[in-house]
Amino acid sequence: MQQKVLALKKVRNALLLAHNYQPMEIQEVADFVGDSLQLAKKSAEVSGYDMIIFAGVKFMAEMAAVLNEKTPVYIPATDAICPLAAWVSADKVRALKEEYPDAPVVVYVNTTAETKSVSDVICTSGNAVKVVSGLGVARVLFGPDKNLADYVRRQTGVELIDLEPRGHCYVHQQFDIAQITLLREEYPEAVVIVHPECPEEVQDAADIVGSTGAMVKIVAESPDETFVIATELGLVEQLQAKHPDKKIIPAYDRAVCRQMKKNSLEKVLRVLEERPKENLVEVPEEMIGHIQEILERMSQAPDARFAEASASD
Ligand code: 13P
Ligand code: SF4
């Protein structure tokens, strides 16, 4: 099936983009694999393709559609929807804006297009600290991930008002310090890297907090040989395949994002064969301009385009 996908990709002049959490069978045949920031950047840069297939969750594919209006963007699984995005509605943002009229609204890219359409700036886990500090204000409204908010709050000293104090990712919320403590006992030489969507105490117990893109970079460039990784298993599998000489240990071996895994090679092939209308990713016309504007604002924060890799403390 991988051979079929590779061959048909050429015939269709299609670009296959895949997030770091995608099943390995998709990552292996993708043209580019990355974190949400790198994928957004890639979508904006490419030209000359007749279609983009975005293997990830819907909000990521929507960003590709907004950043590359000329190329139709397809998602293999139409029901791959990030539940974190459901924590903050556009109405909630509007209500909090009224309460705090002077605080800009910074939304995590893991939000719906409608929520983004009433917000002021977008950030990803790879640039949240730079975006918030780049605003140069004392107070912002931020959401929906409370753990990312904790991380940004501590790194920047800016007052972050949660758009939703309970907002979290069900995959990353499962990590706890007991797992890290046990693994540190077993592998005292390991570098522990955790995603900022993990709970605050897990971030505190880590050596490094970073986006999935930062994790890829650190493991590739570091002379260390043993790593404990606290994020979704797709990234762990990618690192294990890329670095057979290094020991890559998942902090929790059931950290699976079911939504990311709704995409499959069969579904990628179907999109290539049939280009089904229902798999076309569309953002309402009236929202596109504003989302483009706030993505541009994101990229204007100093160095925010580049994935960060910062020590937790
Ligand atoms: P990254 O931006 O680090 O790839 O994270 C996206 C995500 O959905 C994390 O759960
Ligand atoms: Fe959403 Fe969490 Fe899955 Fe990332 S891992 S796509 S935040 S549910």
mmCIF file of C-alpha atoms and ligand atoms in Angstrom:
data_model
loop_
_atom_site.group_PDB
_atom_site.id
_atom_site.type_symbol
_atom_site.label_atom_id
_atom_site.label_comp_id
_atom_site.label_asym_id
_atom_site.label_seq_id
_atom_site.Cartn_x
_atom_site.Cartn_y
_atom_site.Cartn_z
ATOM 1 C CA MET A 1 0.000 0.000 0.000
ATOM 2 C CA GLN A 2 2.897 2.379 0.688
ATOM 3 C CA GLN A 3 4.139 1.784 -2.873
ATOM 4 C CA LYS A 4 0.668 2.592 -4.209
ATOM 5 C CA VAL A 5 0.553 5.815 -2.201
ATOM 6 C CA LEU A 6 4.002 6.867 -3.413
ATOM 7 C CA ALA A 7 3.124 6.166 -7.039
ATOM 8 C CA LEU A 8 -0.275 7.877 -6.964
ATOM 9 C CA LYS A 9 1.175 10.845 -5.101
ATOM 10 C CA LYS A 10 3.340 11.491 -8.163
ATOM 11 C CA VAL A 11 0.464 11.059 -10.623
ATOM 12 C CA ARG A 12 -1.705 13.481 -8.651
ATOM 13 C CA ASN A 13 1.186 15.896 -8.034
ATOM 14 C CA ALA A 14 0.254 15.727 -4.348
ATOM 15 C CA LEU A 15 2.199 16.777 -1.242
ATOM 16 C CA LEU A 16 1.732 14.585 1.818
ATOM 17 C CA LEU A 17 2.338 16.379 5.114
ATOM 18 C CA ALA A 18 2.262 14.396 8.363
ATOM 19 C CA HIS A 19 2.338 15.378 12.020
ATOM 20 C CA ASN A 20 4.863 13.707 14.350
ATOM 21 C CA TYR A 21 2.032 11.703 15.983
ATOM 22 C CA GLN A 22 0.869 10.031 12.775
ATOM 23 C CA PRO A 23 1.043 6.248 12.414
ATOM 24 C CA MET A 24 4.525 5.263 11.196
ATOM 25 C CA GLU A 25 3.056 3.791 7.996
ATOM 26 C CA ILE A 26 2.075 7.354 7.026
ATOM 27 C CA GLN A 27 5.208 9.098 8.355
ATOM 28 C CA GLU A 28 7.336 6.751 6.242
ATOM 29 C CA VAL A 29 5.777 7.884 2.948
ATOM 30 C CA ALA A 30 5.199 11.558 3.819
ATOM 31 C CA ASP A 31 7.079 14.341 2.059
ATOM 32 C CA PHE A 32 7.474 16.242 5.317
ATOM 33 C CA VAL A 33 6.926 15.282 8.953
ATOM 34 C CA GLY A 34 6.917 17.900 11.691
ATOM 35 C CA ASP A 35 5.271 19.648 14.611
ATOM 36 C CA SER A 36 2.272 21.927 14.196
ATOM 37 C CA LEU A 37 4.407 25.058 13.724
ATOM 38 C CA GLN A 38 6.740 23.451 11.186
ATOM 39 C CA LEU A 39 3.766 22.050 9.261
ATOM 40 C CA ALA A 40 2.038 25.435 9.152
ATOM 41 C CA LYS A 41 5.249 27.019 7.899
ATOM 42 C CA LYS A 42 5.703 24.300 5.286
ATOM 43 C CA SER A 43 2.110 24.698 4.044
ATOM 44 C CA ALA A 44 2.666 28.422 3.544
ATOM 45 C CA GLU A 45 5.936 27.910 1.649
ATOM 46 C CA VAL A 46 5.052 25.241 -0.897
ATOM 47 C CA SER A 47 3.733 25.892 -4.388
ATOM 48 C CA GLY A 48 3.225 23.980 -7.616
ATOM 49 C CA TYR A 49 1.251 21.077 -6.086
ATOM 50 C CA ASP A 50 -2.246 20.145 -7.216
ATOM 51 C CA MET A 51 -3.266 18.932 -3.769
ATOM 52 C CA ILE A 52 -2.018 18.778 -0.185
ATOM 53 C CA ILE A 53 -2.946 15.784 1.936
ATOM 54 C CA PHE A 54 -2.632 16.753 5.565
ATOM 55 C CA ALA A 55 -2.304 13.776 7.902
ATOM 56 C CA GLY A 56 -2.995 15.245 11.326
ATOM 57 C CA VAL A 57 -6.005 16.594 13.177
ATOM 58 C CA LYS A 58 -8.517 18.982 11.658
ATOM 59 C CA PHE A 59 -7.308 22.272 13.156
ATOM 60 C CA MET A 60 -3.832 21.636 11.687
ATOM 61 C CA ALA A 61 -5.256 20.916 8.230
ATOM 62 C CA GLU A 62 -7.350 24.096 8.537
ATOM 63 C CA MET A 63 -4.176 26.130 9.135
ATOM 64 C CA ALA A 64 -2.707 24.640 5.949
ATOM 65 C CA ALA A 65 -5.875 25.595 4.041
ATOM 66 C CA VAL A 66 -5.732 29.160 5.377
ATOM 67 C CA LEU A 67 -2.017 29.545 4.657
ATOM 68 C CA ASN A 68 -2.168 28.064 1.168
ATOM 69 C CA GLU A 69 -5.459 29.113 -0.369
ATOM 70 C CA LYS A 70 -4.345 28.157 -3.871
ATOM 71 C CA THR A 71 -3.986 24.434 -3.152
ATOM 72 C CA PRO A 72 -6.872 22.183 -2.112
ATOM 73 C CA VAL A 73 -6.123 20.582 1.270
ATOM 74 C CA TYR A 74 -7.530 17.141 2.105
ATOM 75 C CA ILE A 75 -7.600 15.330 5.439
ATOM 76 C CA PRO A 76 -7.618 11.490 5.281
ATOM 77 C CA ALA A 77 -9.920 11.053 8.327
ATOM 78 C CA THR A 78 -12.690 13.659 8.451
ATOM 79 C CA ASP A 79 -13.386 12.805 12.114
ATOM 80 C CA ALA A 80 -9.806 13.444 13.341
ATOM 81 C CA ILE A 81 -10.762 16.277 15.680
ATOM 82 C CA CYS A 82 -8.576 17.385 18.612
ATOM 83 C CA PRO A 83 -10.741 17.374 21.771
ATOM 84 C CA LEU A 84 -8.547 20.039 23.393
ATOM 85 C CA ALA A 85 -9.977 22.464 20.823
ATOM 86 C CA ALA A 86 -13.472 21.935 22.254
ATOM 87 C CA TRP A 87 -12.578 23.586 25.571
ATOM 88 C CA VAL A 88 -12.873 27.165 24.325
ATOM 89 C CA SER A 89 -15.739 28.379 22.170
ATOM 90 C CA ALA A 90 -15.862 31.685 20.327
ATOM 91 C CA ASP A 91 -18.610 32.827 22.731
ATOM 92 C CA LYS A 92 -16.364 32.211 25.722
ATOM 93 C CA VAL A 93 -13.605 34.299 24.122
ATOM 94 C CA ARG A 94 -16.075 37.112 23.377
ATOM 95 C CA ALA A 95 -17.336 37.093 26.986
ATOM 96 C CA LEU A 96 -13.827 37.204 28.496
ATOM 97 C CA LYS A 97 -12.791 39.947 26.089
ATOM 98 C CA GLU A 98 -15.592 42.062 27.474
ATOM 99 C CA GLU A 99 -14.437 41.383 31.006
ATOM 100 C CA TYR A 100 -10.752 42.115 30.214
ATOM 101 C CA PRO A 101 -10.876 44.599 27.309
ATOM 102 C CA ASP A 102 -7.166 45.479 27.600
ATOM 103 C CA ALA A 103 -5.807 41.929 27.487
ATOM 104 C CA PRO A 104 -4.978 40.506 24.048
ATOM 105 C CA VAL A 105 -6.318 36.996 23.408
ATOM 106 C CA VAL A 106 -3.595 34.479 22.602
ATOM 107 C CA VAL A 107 -5.022 31.166 21.470
ATOM 108 C CA TYR A 108 -3.184 27.915 21.133
ATOM 109 C CA VAL A 109 -3.343 26.654 17.550
ATOM 110 C CA ASN A 110 -5.341 23.695 18.952
ATOM 111 C CA THR A 111 -8.620 25.633 18.656
ATOM 112 C CA THR A 112 -11.453 25.751 16.160
ATOM 113 C CA ALA A 113 -11.402 28.190 13.240
ATOM 114 C CA GLU A 114 -14.377 29.958 14.823
ATOM 115 C CA THR A 115 -12.509 30.528 18.102
ATOM 116 C CA LYS A 116 -9.476 31.785 16.192
ATOM 117 C CA SER A 117 -11.693 34.161 14.235
ATOM 118 C CA VAL A 118 -12.416 36.159 17.433
ATOM 119 C CA SER A 119 -8.876 36.006 18.895
ATOM 120 C CA ASP A 120 -5.886 38.334 18.542
ATOM 121 C CA VAL A 121 -2.817 36.083 18.143
ATOM 122 C CA ILE A 122 -2.146 32.390 17.590
ATOM 123 C CA CYS A 123 0.677 30.382 19.143
ATOM 124 C CA THR A 124 1.892 26.796 19.028
ATOM 125 C CA SER A 125 3.763 24.803 21.642
ATOM 126 C CA GLY A 126 6.918 25.607 19.658
ATOM 127 C CA ASN A 127 6.630 29.393 19.967
ATOM 128 C CA ALA A 128 4.140 30.164 22.793
ATOM 129 C CA VAL A 129 6.797 31.714 25.068
ATOM 130 C CA LYS A 130 8.136 33.935 22.287
ATOM 131 C CA VAL A 131 4.685 34.981 21.107
ATOM 132 C CA VAL A 132 3.509 35.956 24.612
ATOM 133 C CA SER A 133 6.714 37.744 25.613
ATOM 134 C CA GLY A 134 6.868 39.414 22.187
ATOM 135 C CA LEU A 135 3.546 41.150 22.836
ATOM 136 C CA GLY A 136 5.212 43.276 25.504
ATOM 137 C CA VAL A 137 2.103 43.454 27.686
ATOM 138 C CA ALA A 138 1.629 42.590 31.353
ATOM 139 C CA ARG A 139 -1.548 40.554 30.948
ATOM 140 C CA VAL A 140 -3.038 38.264 28.296
ATOM 141 C CA LEU A 141 -6.020 35.968 27.967
ATOM 142 C CA PHE A 142 -4.679 32.539 27.056
ATOM 143 C CA GLY A 143 -6.052 29.102 26.290
ATOM 144 C CA PRO A 144 -7.275 26.471 26.109
ATOM 145 C CA ASP A 145 -4.415 24.345 27.513
ATOM 146 C CA LYS A 146 -3.901 25.021 31.231
ATOM 147 C CA ASN A 147 -0.562 23.169 31.316
ATOM 148 C CA LEU A 148 0.898 25.123 28.412
ATOM 149 C CA ALA A 149 -0.403 28.238 30.180
ATOM 150 C CA ASP A 150 1.500 27.251 33.357
ATOM 151 C CA TYR A 151 4.660 26.776 31.331
ATOM 152 C CA VAL A 152 4.355 30.121 29.528
ATOM 153 C CA ARG A 153 3.451 31.919 32.748
ATOM 154 C CA ARG A 154 6.605 30.679 34.452
ATOM 155 C CA GLN A 155 8.857 31.323 31.476
ATOM 156 C CA THR A 156 7.634 34.848 30.758
ATOM 157 C CA GLY A 157 6.377 36.283 34.054
ATOM 158 C CA VAL A 158 3.366 37.608 32.119
ATOM 159 C CA GLU A 159 -0.015 37.333 33.863
ATOM 160 C CA LEU A 160 -1.966 34.713 31.898
ATOM 161 C CA ILE A 161 -5.703 34.579 32.481
ATOM 162 C CA ASP A 162 -7.004 31.153 31.493
ATOM 163 C CA LEU A 163 -9.734 31.171 28.869
ATOM 164 C CA GLU A 164 -10.676 27.842 30.452
ATOM 165 C CA PRO A 165 -8.937 26.791 33.679
ATOM 166 C CA ARG A 166 -9.849 23.118 33.087
ATOM 167 C CA GLY A 167 -8.646 22.946 29.456
ATOM 168 C CA HIS A 168 -6.232 20.076 28.851
ATOM 169 C CA CYS A 169 -5.183 17.377 26.403
ATOM 170 C CA TYR A 170 -6.393 13.977 27.576
ATOM 171 C CA VAL A 171 -3.237 12.314 26.188
ATOM 172 C CA HIS A 172 -0.692 14.518 27.967
ATOM 173 C CA GLN A 173 -2.707 14.805 31.174
ATOM 174 C CA GLN A 174 -1.967 11.087 31.734
ATOM 175 C CA PHE A 175 1.718 11.680 32.461
ATOM 176 C CA ASP A 176 2.651 11.893 36.128
ATOM 177 C CA ILE A 177 5.753 12.349 38.251
ATOM 178 C CA ALA A 178 5.651 8.746 39.488
ATOM 179 C CA GLN A 179 6.404 7.556 35.932
ATOM 180 C CA ILE A 180 9.302 9.993 35.649
ATOM 181 C CA THR A 181 10.673 9.077 39.094
ATOM 182 C CA LEU A 182 10.631 5.345 38.313
ATOM 183 C CA LEU A 183 12.292 5.859 34.933
ATOM 184 C CA ARG A 184 14.952 8.099 36.455
ATOM 185 C CA GLU A 185 15.720 5.317 38.925
ATOM 186 C CA GLU A 186 15.994 2.779 36.112
ATOM 187 C CA TYR A 187 17.868 5.047 33.663
ATOM 188 C CA PRO A 188 19.821 7.593 35.745
ATOM 189 C CA GLU A 189 21.725 8.693 32.627
ATOM 190 C CA ALA A 190 18.552 9.584 30.683
ATOM 191 C CA VAL A 191 17.628 13.069 29.521
ATOM 192 C CA VAL A 192 13.938 13.584 30.301
ATOM 193 C CA ILE A 193 12.066 15.665 27.725
ATOM 194 C CA VAL A 194 8.391 16.501 28.184
ATOM 195 C CA HIS A 195 5.791 18.310 26.108
ATOM 196 C CA PRO A 196 4.391 21.533 27.652
ATOM 197 C CA GLU A 197 0.884 20.001 27.537
ATOM 198 C CA CYS A 198 2.011 17.728 30.417
ATOM 199 C CA PRO A 199 0.954 18.739 33.950
ATOM 200 C CA GLU A 200 3.087 21.365 35.699
ATOM 201 C CA GLU A 201 4.667 18.907 38.165
ATOM 202 C CA VAL A 202 5.781 16.702 35.248
ATOM 203 C CA GLN A 203 7.334 19.747 33.577
ATOM 204 C CA ASP A 204 9.138 20.452 36.873
ATOM 205 C CA ALA A 205 10.504 16.916 36.970
ATOM 206 C CA ALA A 206 11.922 17.168 33.423
ATOM 207 C CA ASP A 207 15.313 18.258 32.112
ATOM 208 C CA ILE A 208 13.771 19.912 29.057
ATOM 209 C CA VAL A 209 10.273 21.080 28.096
ATOM 210 C CA GLY A 210 9.618 21.407 24.377
ATOM 211 C CA SER A 211 7.380 20.903 21.366
ATOM 212 C CA THR A 212 7.525 17.680 19.363
ATOM 213 C CA GLY A 213 9.735 19.487 16.827
ATOM 214 C CA ALA A 214 12.124 20.514 19.602
ATOM 215 C CA MET A 215 12.251 16.902 20.829
ATOM 216 C CA VAL A 216 13.234 15.691 17.341
ATOM 217 C CA LYS A 217 15.991 18.302 17.166
ATOM 218 C CA ILE A 218 17.363 17.660 20.640
ATOM 219 C CA VAL A 219 17.563 13.876 20.238
ATOM 220 C CA ALA A 220 19.255 14.261 16.824
ATOM 221 C CA GLU A 221 21.803 16.819 17.973
ATOM 222 C CA SER A 222 22.569 15.767 21.540
ATOM 223 C CA PRO A 223 25.574 13.577 22.332
ATOM 224 C CA ASP A 224 23.417 11.884 25.023
ATOM 225 C CA GLU A 225 22.264 8.380 24.243
ATOM 226 C CA THR A 226 19.278 7.764 26.499
ATOM 227 C CA PHE A 227 16.081 9.785 26.456
ATOM 228 C CA VAL A 228 12.791 9.526 28.298
ATOM 229 C CA ILE A 229 10.087 11.122 26.189
ATOM 230 C CA ALA A 230 6.749 12.332 27.570
ATOM 231 C CA THR A 231 4.481 12.855 24.604
ATOM 232 C CA GLU A 232 2.319 10.863 22.183
ATOM 233 C CA LEU A 233 3.743 7.516 21.054
ATOM 234 C CA GLY A 234 3.924 8.395 17.331
ATOM 235 C CA LEU A 235 6.842 10.700 18.089
ATOM 236 C CA VAL A 236 8.537 8.065 20.258
ATOM 237 C CA GLU A 237 8.238 5.530 17.417
ATOM 238 C CA GLN A 238 9.656 8.044 14.938
ATOM 239 C CA LEU A 239 12.666 8.684 17.220
ATOM 240 C CA GLN A 240 13.240 4.965 17.768
ATOM 241 C CA ALA A 241 13.211 4.361 13.994
ATOM 242 C CA LYS A 242 15.561 7.298 13.308
ATOM 243 C CA HIS A 243 18.026 6.530 16.094
ATOM 244 C CA PRO A 244 18.472 2.780 16.483
ATOM 245 C CA ASP A 245 21.777 3.542 18.254
ATOM 246 C CA LYS A 246 20.050 5.530 21.021
ATOM 247 C CA LYS A 247 17.721 4.378 23.776
ATOM 248 C CA ILE A 248 14.366 6.164 23.426
ATOM 249 C CA ILE A 249 11.992 5.336 26.254
ATOM 250 C CA PRO A 250 8.342 6.440 26.365
ATOM 251 C CA ALA A 251 7.446 7.915 29.764
ATOM 252 C CA TYR A 252 4.087 6.166 29.389
ATOM 253 C CA ASP A 253 3.517 3.501 26.780
ATOM 254 C CA ARG A 254 -0.231 4.074 26.423
ATOM 255 C CA ALA A 255 -0.051 7.730 25.496
ATOM 256 C CA VAL A 256 -1.946 7.390 22.236
ATOM 257 C CA CYS A 257 -3.957 10.162 20.598
ATOM 258 C CA ARG A 258 -6.921 8.291 19.182
ATOM 259 C CA GLN A 259 -7.852 11.218 16.953
ATOM 260 C CA MET A 260 -4.412 11.384 15.324
ATOM 261 C CA LYS A 261 -4.576 7.633 14.745
ATOM 262 C CA LYS A 262 -7.864 7.892 12.843
ATOM 263 C CA ASN A 263 -5.764 8.595 9.758
ATOM 264 C CA SER A 264 -4.462 5.474 8.033
ATOM 265 C CA LEU A 265 -2.645 4.522 4.868
ATOM 266 C CA GLU A 266 -5.925 3.201 3.421
ATOM 267 C CA LYS A 267 -7.545 6.593 3.966
ATOM 268 C CA VAL A 268 -4.576 8.427 2.417
ATOM 269 C CA LEU A 269 -4.861 6.168 -0.621
ATOM 270 C CA ARG A 270 -8.611 6.745 -0.879
ATOM 271 C CA VAL A 271 -8.105 10.519 -0.858
ATOM 272 C CA LEU A 272 -5.503 10.191 -3.613
ATOM 273 C CA GLU A 273 -7.732 7.925 -5.688
ATOM 274 C CA GLU A 274 -11.086 9.628 -5.266
ATOM 275 C CA ARG A 275 -10.336 13.158 -4.012
ATOM 276 C CA PRO A 276 -13.647 12.997 -2.095
ATOM 277 C CA LYS A 277 -15.400 16.286 -1.578
ATOM 278 C CA GLU A 278 -16.116 15.461 2.055
ATOM 279 C CA ASN A 279 -12.364 15.197 2.780
ATOM 280 C CA LEU A 280 -11.672 18.674 1.452
ATOM 281 C CA VAL A 281 -10.789 21.000 4.353
ATOM 282 C CA GLU A 282 -12.693 24.244 4.178
ATOM 283 C CA VAL A 283 -12.580 27.262 6.456
ATOM 284 C CA PRO A 284 -15.542 29.634 6.176
ATOM 285 C CA GLU A 285 -14.666 32.426 3.752
ATOM 286 C CA GLU A 286 -15.473 35.166 6.269
ATOM 287 C CA MET A 287 -12.954 33.784 8.815
ATOM 288 C CA ILE A 288 -9.966 33.323 6.512
ATOM 289 C CA GLY A 289 -8.757 36.941 6.426
ATOM 290 C CA HIS A 290 -8.719 37.350 10.195
ATOM 291 C CA ILE A 291 -6.987 33.999 10.793
ATOM 292 C CA GLN A 292 -4.322 34.886 8.210
ATOM 293 C CA GLU A 293 -3.798 38.190 9.988
ATOM 294 C CA ILE A 294 -3.349 36.638 13.436
ATOM 295 C CA LEU A 295 -1.034 33.942 12.050
ATOM 296 C CA GLU A 296 1.038 36.743 10.538
ATOM 297 C CA ARG A 297 1.059 38.463 13.939
ATOM 298 C CA MET A 298 2.309 35.202 15.456
ATOM 299 C CA SER A 299 5.173 35.015 13.012
ATOM 300 C CA GLN A 300 6.200 38.594 13.719
ATOM 301 C CA ALA A 301 7.131 37.841 17.340
ATOM 302 C CA PRO A 302 10.936 37.712 17.442
ATOM 303 C CA ASP A 303 12.081 34.186 16.473
ATOM 304 C CA ALA A 304 8.584 32.788 16.925
ATOM 305 C CA ARG A 305 8.755 30.996 13.591
ATOM 306 C CA PHE A 306 11.438 28.713 14.923
ATOM 307 C CA ALA A 307 10.801 25.842 17.280
ATOM 308 C CA GLU A 308 12.127 26.484 20.740
ATOM 309 C CA ALA A 309 13.777 24.033 23.058
ATOM 310 C CA SER A 310 13.965 25.489 26.511
ATOM 311 C CA ALA A 311 15.024 24.069 29.817
ATOM 312 C CA SER A 312 12.198 23.930 32.324
ATOM 313 C CA ASP A 313 14.200 25.720 34.958
HETATM 314 P P1 13P B 1 3.296 20.137 18.592
HETATM 315 O O1 13P B 1 3.044 21.508 18.111
HETATM 316 O O2 13P B 1 4.395 20.061 19.608
HETATM 317 O O3 13P B 1 3.506 19.210 17.451
HETATM 318 O O4 13P B 1 2.029 19.642 19.386
HETATM 319 C C1 13P B 1 0.798 19.479 18.799
HETATM 320 C C2 13P B 1 -0.099 18.708 19.646
HETATM 321 O O5 13P B 1 -1.224 18.456 19.284
HETATM 322 C C3 13P B 1 0.385 18.271 20.932
HETATM 323 O O6 13P B 1 -0.509 17.426 21.513
HETATM 324 FE FE1 SF4 B 2 -5.159 17.153 20.569
HETATM 325 FE FE2 SF4 B 2 -3.853 16.011 22.576
HETATM 326 FE FE3 SF4 B 2 -4.207 14.699 20.296
HETATM 327 FE FE4 SF4 B 2 -2.504 16.781 20.437
HETATM 328 S S1 SF4 B 2 -2.329 14.803 21.481
HETATM 329 S S2 SF4 B 2 -4.002 16.394 18.823
HETATM 330 S S3 SF4 B 2 -3.624 18.101 21.865
HETATM 331 S S4 SF4 B 2 -5.797 15.365 21.721
#
